[in-house]
Amino acid sequence: MRISALPREEYLLPGNAACHGCASSMCLRTVLKALGKNTVLIVPASCTSVYQGMFPNSAIAVPVFNTAFASAAATASGIKASLLQQGIDANVVVWAGDGGTYDIGLQALSGAAERNEDIIYICYNNEMYSNTGIQRSGATPYGAWTTTTWSGKKEHRKDVAELMMSHEVPYVATASAGYLADLYQKVKKAKKMEGFRYIEILSPCPPGWRYPMEKTVEIGKLAVETGMWILYEYEEGHFRLTGVSKAIAEGRRKMKDIGEYLFAQGRFAHLSDGDVVKIREYVEDRWRKLVKMESDMHAASAKFYV
Amino acid sequence: MKSNTTRAVRIITGNQAAALAAKNAKVRVVAAYPITPATPVVEELSKMVETGEMKAHFILVESEHSAMAACIGASAAGSRTFTATSSHGLAYMHELLHYATNARTPVVMAVANRAIGPGWNIWADLSDSISQRDTGWMQFYCSDNQEIYDTIIMAYRIAEHRDVLLPAMVCYDGFVLSHTAMPIEITDVNDFIDEYHPVWRLDFDEPSTHGNILPPDYFMELRREVCEAHERALKVMKEVEREFYEYSGRLTPLILEEYRLEDADVAMVTMGAISSEAKIAVDELRKRGVKAGLLRLKAFRPFPKQEVVEKLGSVEKVYVFDRSVSPGFDGQLFSELKAVLWDLRSPPEVYGRIVGLGGRDVTSRVFEKAVLGELDKKWVMEVIY
Amino acid sequence: MGEKLGKKWEIRFHGRGGQGAVTASKILAEAAYLSGFEAQSIPFFGAERRGAPVMAFTRVSYEAIHERSQVYTPDYVIVLDPIILDAVDVFRGLKDGGSIVINTVKSPMDFQFEQGSLLVATVDATGIAIKNNLLVAGTPVVNMPMLGAFLKIFSHIELETLEEVVMKKFGKNGKANVAAVREAYESTVVEKVRGSGKPSTEDVRRKRAVTMPVSTPSPGVAGRTRFWRDFRPEVDYDVCSNCLSCWLHCPESAIQRVGSRIEIDYEFCKGCLVCSAVCPKKAIRVSREVVV
């Protein structure tokens, strides 16, 4: 799509309190352009609680309801129920970090997904608790330095987008701050659908990942180009890779070496060769799994038509 | 009294009374999670919503934490909301109880009072809601099923009043009231309570942000406002109590109830279902020549300081009975009552007794014996009948 | 010891998030303690992120320090960042006759204030940091040279004591930091400067009742974020193809589409340089922000 097609309206106002080169604010700006004015944002404790600014002012120009850390999906369920009762048609959208999604908020998220609440849940995943100053989360990848994993995290991350697919909600998509037009289109698509929709954005963080502030978009692209982050959509039971991930799977693009991504960031600077091998194997396994998921999908539908 | 008030007496449990009150109070969003002994409220409501008898949206959440979060969200979006819980469920909500207060969302909740484990105990004990004392919720303690029905309906009028804007919990002893059936009048309250008109709600044309950072420059202003709202609530409670009496013909106290206190030398002070047993004790004691009276506190928050001082100003002795305890100190009502009576020039002697924890039965004999000086220990361990 | 009883100095640091004001406050407290004083270092945490104005406080005393509150009427002020002078009133509450150390290329006489007179010390700490390669992610870290400059006007701590603490704190970067401390100490210019002597009494903060915790959308919730900018992006319109990539990616909504071209809103641009990095035509030039 052409960038000029994006609305000029700004719902994230300038002069907010986000760090230099913040991917979360960058993505929120795009997301709000896609959602438009008839949107209420539910924000649990996260960087967004801070960069929206302090009372009596706010940097966000749609209704925002800030809620307790573990409660985003439940609060959104309540707001949606109320709007339905009042006959008000609006996008009820959770905007949460990976802390509020992967860890403390997972129970409420799973509950809302299972109930197929008519809300959009967007997780901006910066792979750690950035707001409290860079601690590990369930989304932190193996090997990454945080202030609670000084020698590097010893476990691989979990994957909530896949968990949402297993909840069989109407729509699941992954996106990256490296591809904002793709993000815009996925949010647009989600907006037109009904039921529970989950979008997870890889949201690089310059101070937490330790790379120069201007490289946010580049890091967001590298994650996808090296297979560390995979772009896909799961729509009414159908799974498909999208964008650069699709091009790599179809052999139209060569996957870049994982080292290009890892060593562009200070949080991985200490990795041993063995660590890199371990991460590479993890990435390859996930690739195989998701590519197989896509081909099984095609095989199944082919069989159906025979 | 309104002539169109239709009266229908039904023999129902406290839980059923709570559910019917929520329905008749025009609750439009319910979010709840079952827990003994409040579960029947949840079941009753879900049935009424499913059959269309109640025009509301029921969110069958996965936890009490989410139940309260959903109620707060729905309230902020402009709906009248209700939930019911007990014990561990209430404890699990704790964070969001604070949230509802500062968010100024007038959620109303039924609490079937129950002990908190371990060991697992599903029986009556006020410790669950008394431990939520400082969350900023208004708290009402009922002593019969009619009161549960009436109080829930009146609670919305108080909570949503623009001078108040505070959440409220209506508490009643688990099993003792929640599962005990008594005849109650299911008054049609259509003309007593209107649809919810929020003072503030999410608005798409004039967007605003609710609950962002409130720095040290402003936080105290909000907290003071919450405390002043509690003070104003006492006034509103008196108005609503009177209005409900005029509407229904029932004087259901919201602040306190007194029984034969005018000329009493000895006053008993209680909350909840045990207050009813205490009334029997008053009569017995009077027969024996002891000028006893009862002060039942209905509202624990806001605490009716002035009213309590007025009622107890001329008695010689006060016995406070707590169906809850603060380990490391005393029964909470006992401590608070002493604090209030300190304002008197010559305060009465005040004694505290811990009774009925975890469902240990409390009969009128306990009160009698305590007043007669036959129970001189703080802890009343025996069931006396 | 008699004349020392009750003697206490309060020092306030002004910097921006990430510049090390808090670290400087702690290192100064450590050096003071090693010099035989009671000492205390207090960070002040606002809600802003990296780049936003921050404060830190150090107390140095002959006696036990019982204060736990912030410093409102400092004896000394240390300004780590030249840009911040426009954003924050760094002179606020500074005692008449007190001292201020400023990281600037200007001279002491260039500063105006409401106190009767102050000892003003100036030092080009940014230049010294660059010269000694004290850079993190390309940004000069000036906190240690600023402590060197401070000792020029604060004689109760020996330069060697400070250097010892700095060596210990910075490990392999210790030498560069110590060199910067010393260079700053030596190049600091100190002058007694007269001010207007007319303190304003106006209360800057208007309070309001808070019934609901509800806020209204407005630009600049974090103030004029141009003060966070170390680097300035500038569009070369001869090269710009108006592809809008910079507009799409600006995390700050500080690039606007005006008619048929884009314009940078320099009031709010924080200088993150994402726009320059994503420009396919290399049409956005970058230069160091100059303080006028």
PDB file of N, CA and C in Angstrom, chain B residues 234-311:
ATOM      1  N   LEU B 234     -22.774   9.817  54.274  1.00  0.00           N
ATOM      2  CA  LEU B 234     -23.625   9.653  55.458  1.00  0.00           C
ATOM      3  C   LEU B 234     -24.910  10.464  55.328  1.00  0.00           C
ATOM      4  N   LYS B 235     -24.766  11.653  54.782  1.00  0.00           N
ATOM      5  CA  LYS B 235     -25.925  12.520  54.604  1.00  0.00           C
ATOM      6  C   LYS B 235     -26.856  11.917  53.538  1.00  0.00           C
ATOM      7  N   VAL B 236     -26.238  11.479  52.448  1.00  0.00           N
ATOM      8  CA  VAL B 236     -27.021  10.887  51.366  1.00  0.00           C
ATOM      9  C   VAL B 236     -27.747   9.629  51.870  1.00  0.00           C
ATOM     10  N   MET B 237     -27.067   8.853  52.722  1.00  0.00           N
ATOM     11  CA  MET B 237     -27.664   7.633  53.254  1.00  0.00           C
ATOM     12  C   MET B 237     -28.937   7.937  54.031  1.00  0.00           C
ATOM     13  N   LYS B 238     -28.892   9.014  54.814  1.00  0.00           N
ATOM     14  CA  LYS B 238     -30.085   9.396  55.581  1.00  0.00           C
ATOM     15  C   LYS B 238     -31.245   9.745  54.647  1.00  0.00           C
ATOM     16  N   GLU B 239     -30.930  10.464  53.573  1.00  0.00           N
ATOM     17  CA  GLU B 239     -31.971  10.850  52.610  1.00  0.00           C
ATOM     18  C   GLU B 239     -32.564   9.619  51.923  1.00  0.00           C
ATOM     19  N   VAL B 240     -31.675   8.729  51.491  1.00  0.00           N
ATOM     20  CA  VAL B 240     -32.138   7.558  50.749  1.00  0.00           C
ATOM     21  C   VAL B 240     -32.955   6.640  51.654  1.00  0.00           C
ATOM     22  N   GLU B 241     -32.500   6.499  52.886  1.00  0.00           N
ATOM     23  CA  GLU B 241     -33.217   5.683  53.871  1.00  0.00           C
ATOM     24  C   GLU B 241     -34.664   6.182  54.037  1.00  0.00           C
ATOM     25  N   ARG B 242     -34.777   7.501  54.166  1.00  0.00           N
ATOM     26  CA  ARG B 242     -36.106   8.090  54.345  1.00  0.00           C
ATOM     27  C   ARG B 242     -36.949   7.916  53.083  1.00  0.00           C
ATOM     28  N   GLU B 243     -36.330   8.167  51.952  1.00  0.00           N
ATOM     29  CA  GLU B 243     -37.053   8.055  50.687  1.00  0.00           C
ATOM     30  C   GLU B 243     -37.539   6.621  50.454  1.00  0.00           C
ATOM     31  N   PHE B 244     -36.701   5.670  50.820  1.00  0.00           N
ATOM     32  CA  PHE B 244     -37.082   4.269  50.626  1.00  0.00           C
ATOM     33  C   PHE B 244     -38.217   3.893  51.581  1.00  0.00           C
ATOM     34  N   TYR B 245     -38.175   4.456  52.754  1.00  0.00           N
ATOM     35  CA  TYR B 245     -39.254   4.209  53.719  1.00  0.00           C
ATOM     36  C   TYR B 245     -40.571   4.736  53.164  1.00  0.00           C
ATOM     37  N   GLU B 246     -40.529   5.936  52.611  1.00  0.00           N
ATOM     38  CA  GLU B 246     -41.731   6.525  52.031  1.00  0.00           C
ATOM     39  C   GLU B 246     -42.221   5.706  50.839  1.00  0.00           C
ATOM     40  N   TYR B 247     -41.283   5.155  50.116  1.00  0.00           N
ATOM     41  CA  TYR B 247     -41.636   4.404  48.907  1.00  0.00           C
ATOM     42  C   TYR B 247     -42.181   3.019  49.238  1.00  0.00           C
ATOM     43  N   SER B 248     -41.506   2.333  50.177  1.00  0.00           N
ATOM     44  CA  SER B 248     -41.818   0.918  50.401  1.00  0.00           C
ATOM     45  C   SER B 248     -42.586   0.665  51.695  1.00  0.00           C
ATOM     46  N   GLY B 249     -42.554   1.634  52.580  1.00  0.00           N
ATOM     47  CA  GLY B 249     -43.170   1.424  53.880  1.00  0.00           C
ATOM     48  C   GLY B 249     -42.260   0.696  54.854  1.00  0.00           C
ATOM     49  N   ARG B 250     -41.044   0.418  54.424  1.00  0.00           N
ATOM     50  CA  ARG B 250     -40.101  -0.285  55.306  1.00  0.00           C
ATOM     51  C   ARG B 250     -38.976   0.654  55.718  1.00  0.00           C
ATOM     52  N   LEU B 251     -38.726   0.691  57.019  1.00  0.00           N
ATOM     53  CA  LEU B 251     -37.585   1.481  57.467  1.00  0.00           C
ATOM     54  C   LEU B 251     -36.389   0.544  57.596  1.00  0.00           C
ATOM     55  N   THR B 252     -35.638   0.472  56.521  1.00  0.00           N
ATOM     56  CA  THR B 252     -34.449  -0.391  56.506  1.00  0.00           C
ATOM     57  C   THR B 252     -33.243   0.483  56.786  1.00  0.00           C
ATOM     58  N   PRO B 253     -32.643   0.317  57.975  1.00  0.00           N
ATOM     59  CA  PRO B 253     -31.569   1.253  58.337  1.00  0.00           C
ATOM     60  C   PRO B 253     -30.338   1.105  57.441  1.00  0.00           C
ATOM     61  N   LEU B 254     -29.716   2.223  57.148  1.00  0.00           N
ATOM     62  CA  LEU B 254     -28.477   2.182  56.368  1.00  0.00           C
ATOM     63  C   LEU B 254     -27.273   2.484  57.245  1.00  0.00           C
ATOM     64  N   ILE B 255     -27.497   3.240  58.313  1.00  0.00           N
ATOM     65  CA  ILE B 255     -26.361   3.666  59.123  1.00  0.00           C
ATOM     66  C   ILE B 255     -26.262   2.827  60.387  1.00  0.00           C
ATOM     67  N   LEU B 256     -27.334   2.847  61.182  1.00  0.00           N
ATOM     68  CA  LEU B 256     -27.336   1.995  62.359  1.00  0.00           C
ATOM     69  C   LEU B 256     -28.761   1.716  62.801  1.00  0.00           C
ATOM     70  N   GLU B 257     -28.882   0.719  63.657  1.00  0.00           N
ATOM     71  CA  GLU B 257     -30.178   0.369  64.211  1.00  0.00           C
ATOM     72  C   GLU B 257     -30.015   0.290  65.718  1.00  0.00           C
ATOM     73  N   GLU B 258     -30.956   0.852  66.462  1.00  0.00           N
ATOM     74  CA  GLU B 258     -30.854   0.722  67.908  1.00  0.00           C
ATOM     75  C   GLU B 258     -32.049  -0.060  68.426  1.00  0.00           C
ATOM     76  N   TYR B 259     -31.836  -0.766  69.505  1.00  0.00           N
ATOM     77  CA  TYR B 259     -32.897  -1.573  70.089  1.00  0.00           C
ATOM     78  C   TYR B 259     -32.867  -1.401  71.601  1.00  0.00           C
ATOM     79  N   ARG B 260     -33.919  -0.800  72.127  1.00  0.00           N
ATOM     80  CA  ARG B 260     -34.096  -0.557  73.571  1.00  0.00           C
ATOM     81  C   ARG B 260     -32.864   0.115  74.181  1.00  0.00           C
ATOM     82  N   LEU B 261     -32.360   1.086  73.477  1.00  0.00           N
ATOM     83  CA  LEU B 261     -31.115   1.722  73.901  1.00  0.00           C
ATOM     84  C   LEU B 261     -31.363   2.993  74.720  1.00  0.00           C
ATOM     85  N   GLU B 262     -32.605   3.581  74.574  1.00  0.00           N
ATOM     86  CA  GLU B 262     -32.870   4.918  75.154  1.00  0.00           C
ATOM     87  C   GLU B 262     -32.454   5.014  76.624  1.00  0.00           C
ATOM     88  N   ASP B 263     -32.872   4.000  77.418  1.00  0.00           N
ATOM     89  CA  ASP B 263     -32.624   4.095  78.856  1.00  0.00           C
ATOM     90  C   ASP B 263     -31.592   3.069  79.324  1.00  0.00           C
ATOM     91  N   ALA B 264     -30.821   2.515  78.372  1.00  0.00           N
ATOM     92  CA  ALA B 264     -29.933   1.396  78.722  1.00  0.00           C
ATOM     93  C   ALA B 264     -28.721   1.847  79.530  1.00  0.00           C
ATOM     94  N   ASP B 265     -28.316   0.984  80.456  1.00  0.00           N
ATOM     95  CA  ASP B 265     -27.049   1.183  81.170  1.00  0.00           C
ATOM     96  C   ASP B 265     -25.917   0.440  80.460  1.00  0.00           C
ATOM     97  N   VAL B 266     -26.297  -0.710  79.892  1.00  0.00           N
ATOM     98  CA  VAL B 266     -25.314  -1.534  79.184  1.00  0.00           C
ATOM     99  C   VAL B 266     -25.712  -1.624  77.722  1.00  0.00           C
ATOM    100  N   ALA B 267     -24.737  -1.348  76.833  1.00  0.00           N
ATOM    101  CA  ALA B 267     -25.036  -1.445  75.393  1.00  0.00           C
ATOM    102  C   ALA B 267     -24.193  -2.541  74.779  1.00  0.00           C
ATOM    103  N   MET B 268     -24.834  -3.321  73.913  1.00  0.00           N
ATOM    104  CA  MET B 268     -24.065  -4.255  73.104  1.00  0.00           C
ATOM    105  C   MET B 268     -23.917  -3.633  71.718  1.00  0.00           C
ATOM    106  N   VAL B 269     -22.759  -3.835  71.111  1.00  0.00           N
ATOM    107  CA  VAL B 269     -22.546  -3.305  69.764  1.00  0.00           C
ATOM    108  C   VAL B 269     -22.162  -4.470  68.855  1.00  0.00           C
ATOM    109  N   THR B 270     -22.874  -4.599  67.753  1.00  0.00           N
ATOM    110  CA  THR B 270     -22.671  -5.748  66.865  1.00  0.00           C
ATOM    111  C   THR B 270     -22.804  -5.329  65.409  1.00  0.00           C
ATOM    112  N   MET B 271     -22.431  -6.266  64.523  1.00  0.00           N
ATOM    113  CA  MET B 271     -22.695  -6.096  63.090  1.00  0.00           C
ATOM    114  C   MET B 271     -23.138  -7.451  62.534  1.00  0.00           C
ATOM    115  N   GLY B 272     -23.940  -7.424  61.487  1.00  0.00           N
ATOM    116  CA  GLY B 272     -24.290  -8.646  60.776  1.00  0.00           C
ATOM    117  C   GLY B 272     -25.358  -9.472  61.466  1.00  0.00           C
ATOM    118  N   ALA B 273     -25.431 -10.755  61.088  1.00  0.00           N
ATOM    119  CA  ALA B 273     -26.530 -11.631  61.495  1.00  0.00           C
ATOM    120  C   ALA B 273     -26.600 -11.829  63.002  1.00  0.00           C
ATOM    121  N   ILE B 274     -25.457 -11.804  63.673  1.00  0.00           N
ATOM    122  CA  ILE B 274     -25.476 -12.046  65.118  1.00  0.00           C
ATOM    123  C   ILE B 274     -26.253 -10.960  65.854  1.00  0.00           C
ATOM    124  N   SER B 275     -26.440  -9.817  65.215  1.00  0.00           N
ATOM    125  CA  SER B 275     -27.177  -8.721  65.852  1.00  0.00           C
ATOM    126  C   SER B 275     -28.591  -9.139  66.189  1.00  0.00           C
ATOM    127  N   SER B 276     -29.131 -10.012  65.362  1.00  0.00           N
ATOM    128  CA  SER B 276     -30.486 -10.458  65.557  1.00  0.00           C
ATOM    129  C   SER B 276     -30.579 -11.293  66.833  1.00  0.00           C
ATOM    130  N   GLU B 277     -29.597 -12.150  67.057  1.00  0.00           N
ATOM    131  CA  GLU B 277     -29.527 -12.937  68.291  1.00  0.00           C
ATOM    132  C   GLU B 277     -29.354 -11.997  69.486  1.00  0.00           C
ATOM    133  N   ALA B 278     -28.615 -10.934  69.293  1.00  0.00           N
ATOM    134  CA  ALA B 278     -28.363 -10.002  70.403  1.00  0.00           C
ATOM    135  C   ALA B 278     -29.658  -9.345  70.877  1.00  0.00           C
ATOM    136  N   LYS B 279     -30.595  -9.161  69.933  1.00  0.00           N
ATOM    137  CA  LYS B 279     -31.886  -8.572  70.315  1.00  0.00           C
ATOM    138  C   LYS B 279     -32.598  -9.474  71.330  1.00  0.00           C
ATOM    139  N   ILE B 280     -32.523 -10.798  71.082  1.00  0.00           N
ATOM    140  CA  ILE B 280     -33.146 -11.749  72.016  1.00  0.00           C
ATOM    141  C   ILE B 280     -32.512 -11.572  73.398  1.00  0.00           C
ATOM    142  N   ALA B 281     -31.189 -11.413  73.377  1.00  0.00           N
ATOM    143  CA  ALA B 281     -30.465 -11.265  74.642  1.00  0.00           C
ATOM    144  C   ALA B 281     -30.901 -10.002  75.380  1.00  0.00           C
ATOM    145  N   VAL B 282     -31.149  -8.927  74.647  1.00  0.00           N
ATOM    146  CA  VAL B 282     -31.592  -7.677  75.271  1.00  0.00           C
ATOM    147  C   VAL B 282     -32.881  -7.934  76.047  1.00  0.00           C
ATOM    148  N   ASP B 283     -33.819  -8.599  75.378  1.00  0.00           N
ATOM    149  CA  ASP B 283     -35.098  -8.875  76.038  1.00  0.00           C
ATOM    150  C   ASP B 283     -34.902  -9.741  77.275  1.00  0.00           C
ATOM    151  N   GLU B 284     -34.077 -10.773  77.145  1.00  0.00           N
ATOM    152  CA  GLU B 284     -33.820 -11.663  78.284  1.00  0.00           C
ATOM    153  C   GLU B 284     -33.215 -10.905  79.456  1.00  0.00           C
ATOM    154  N   LEU B 285     -32.225 -10.084  79.130  1.00  0.00           N
ATOM    155  CA  LEU B 285     -31.531  -9.323  80.169  1.00  0.00           C
ATOM    156  C   LEU B 285     -32.486  -8.359  80.854  1.00  0.00           C
ATOM    157  N   ARG B 286     -33.316  -7.727  80.079  1.00  0.00           N
ATOM    158  CA  ARG B 286     -34.298  -6.785  80.650  1.00  0.00           C
ATOM    159  C   ARG B 286     -35.231  -7.521  81.629  1.00  0.00           C
ATOM    160  N   LYS B 287     -35.627  -8.769  81.232  1.00  0.00           N
ATOM    161  CA  LYS B 287     -36.476  -9.565  82.109  1.00  0.00           C
ATOM    162  C   LYS B 287     -35.791  -9.781  83.449  1.00  0.00           C
ATOM    163  N   ARG B 288     -34.480  -9.922  83.397  1.00  0.00           N
ATOM    164  CA  ARG B 288     -33.718 -10.165  84.630  1.00  0.00           C
ATOM    165  C   ARG B 288     -33.353  -8.864  85.347  1.00  0.00           C
ATOM    166  N   GLY B 289     -33.833  -7.764  84.827  1.00  0.00           N
ATOM    167  CA  GLY B 289     -33.598  -6.494  85.499  1.00  0.00           C
ATOM    168  C   GLY B 289     -32.362  -5.744  85.058  1.00  0.00           C
ATOM    169  N   VAL B 290     -31.674  -6.260  84.031  1.00  0.00           N
ATOM    170  CA  VAL B 290     -30.501  -5.543  83.509  1.00  0.00           C
ATOM    171  C   VAL B 290     -30.968  -4.629  82.385  1.00  0.00           C
ATOM    172  N   LYS B 291     -30.676  -3.340  82.548  1.00  0.00           N
ATOM    173  CA  LYS B 291     -31.129  -2.406  81.509  1.00  0.00           C
ATOM    174  C   LYS B 291     -30.153  -2.434  80.333  1.00  0.00           C
ATOM    175  N   ALA B 292     -30.399  -3.443  79.475  1.00  0.00           N
ATOM    176  CA  ALA B 292     -29.503  -3.628  78.330  1.00  0.00           C
ATOM    177  C   ALA B 292     -30.135  -3.063  77.069  1.00  0.00           C
ATOM    178  N   GLY B 293     -29.285  -2.705  76.104  1.00  0.00           N
ATOM    179  CA  GLY B 293     -29.749  -2.231  74.800  1.00  0.00           C
ATOM    180  C   GLY B 293     -28.767  -2.665  73.732  1.00  0.00           C
ATOM    181  N   LEU B 294     -29.175  -2.468  72.499  1.00  0.00           N
ATOM    182  CA  LEU B 294     -28.324  -2.911  71.381  1.00  0.00           C
ATOM    183  C   LEU B 294     -28.108  -1.776  70.389  1.00  0.00           C
ATOM    184  N   LEU B 295     -26.879  -1.634  69.983  1.00  0.00           N
ATOM    185  CA  LEU B 295     -26.585  -0.745  68.857  1.00  0.00           C
ATOM    186  C   LEU B 295     -25.993  -1.617  67.759  1.00  0.00           C
ATOM    187  N   ARG B 296     -26.714  -1.728  66.655  1.00  0.00           N
ATOM    188  CA  ARG B 296     -26.195  -2.504  65.517  1.00  0.00           C
ATOM    189  C   ARG B 296     -25.652  -1.534  64.471  1.00  0.00           C
ATOM    190  N   LEU B 297     -24.408  -1.726  64.146  1.00  0.00           N
ATOM    191  CA  LEU B 297     -23.847  -0.898  63.090  1.00  0.00           C
ATOM    192  C   LEU B 297     -24.176  -1.516  61.738  1.00  0.00           C
ATOM    193  N   LYS B 298     -24.842  -0.752  60.908  1.00  0.00           N
ATOM    194  CA  LYS B 298     -25.113  -1.236  59.550  1.00  0.00           C
ATOM    195  C   LYS B 298     -23.980  -0.793  58.633  1.00  0.00           C
ATOM    196  N   ALA B 299     -23.580   0.463  58.799  1.00  0.00           N
ATOM    197  CA  ALA B 299     -22.491   0.988  57.964  1.00  0.00           C
ATOM    198  C   ALA B 299     -21.198   0.938  58.771  1.00  0.00           C
ATOM    199  N   PHE B 300     -20.245   0.204  58.249  1.00  0.00           N
ATOM    200  CA  PHE B 300     -18.926   0.171  58.878  1.00  0.00           C
ATOM    201  C   PHE B 300     -18.018   1.189  58.200  1.00  0.00           C
ATOM    202  N   ARG B 301     -18.247   1.408  56.884  1.00  0.00           N
ATOM    203  CA  ARG B 301     -17.619   2.494  56.144  1.00  0.00           C
ATOM    204  C   ARG B 301     -18.663   3.109  55.253  1.00  0.00           C
ATOM    205  N   PRO B 302     -18.924   4.414  55.325  1.00  0.00           N
ATOM    206  CA  PRO B 302     -18.321   5.325  56.284  1.00  0.00           C
ATOM    207  C   PRO B 302     -18.744   4.979  57.709  1.00  0.00           C
ATOM    208  N   PHE B 303     -17.837   5.166  58.650  1.00  0.00           N
ATOM    209  CA  PHE B 303     -18.131   4.867  60.052  1.00  0.00           C
ATOM    210  C   PHE B 303     -18.906   6.035  60.647  1.00  0.00           C
ATOM    211  N   PRO B 304     -20.115   5.780  61.159  1.00  0.00           N
ATOM    212  CA  PRO B 304     -20.949   6.901  61.637  1.00  0.00           C
ATOM    213  C   PRO B 304     -20.500   7.378  63.018  1.00  0.00           C
ATOM    214  N   LYS B 305     -19.383   8.046  63.066  1.00  0.00           N
ATOM    215  CA  LYS B 305     -18.765   8.436  64.342  1.00  0.00           C
ATOM    216  C   LYS B 305     -19.717   9.228  65.231  1.00  0.00           C
ATOM    217  N   GLN B 306     -20.248  10.307  64.655  1.00  0.00           N
ATOM    218  CA  GLN B 306     -21.101  11.203  65.416  1.00  0.00           C
ATOM    219  C   GLN B 306     -22.308  10.467  65.989  1.00  0.00           C
ATOM    220  N   GLU B 307     -22.941   9.664  65.147  1.00  0.00           N
ATOM    221  CA  GLU B 307     -24.151   8.942  65.548  1.00  0.00           C
ATOM    222  C   GLU B 307     -23.838   7.952  66.669  1.00  0.00           C
ATOM    223  N   VAL B 308     -22.723   7.275  66.581  1.00  0.00           N
ATOM    224  CA  VAL B 308     -22.346   6.289  67.590  1.00  0.00           C
ATOM    225  C   VAL B 308     -22.100   6.990  68.930  1.00  0.00           C
ATOM    226  N   VAL B 309     -21.401   8.100  68.878  1.00  0.00           N
ATOM    227  CA  VAL B 309     -21.125   8.853  70.103  1.00  0.00           C
ATOM    228  C   VAL B 309     -22.428   9.294  70.754  1.00  0.00           C
ATOM    229  N   GLU B 310     -23.355   9.774  69.923  1.00  0.00           N
ATOM    230  CA  GLU B 310     -24.650  10.209  70.466  1.00  0.00           C
ATOM    231  C   GLU B 310     -25.390   9.057  71.138  1.00  0.00           C
ATOM    232  N   LYS B 311     -25.377   7.901  70.476  1.00  0.00           N
ATOM    233  CA  LYS B 311     -26.152   6.771  70.999  1.00  0.00           C
ATOM    234  C   LYS B 311     -25.522   6.165  72.258  1.00  0.00           C
TER     235      LYS B 311
END
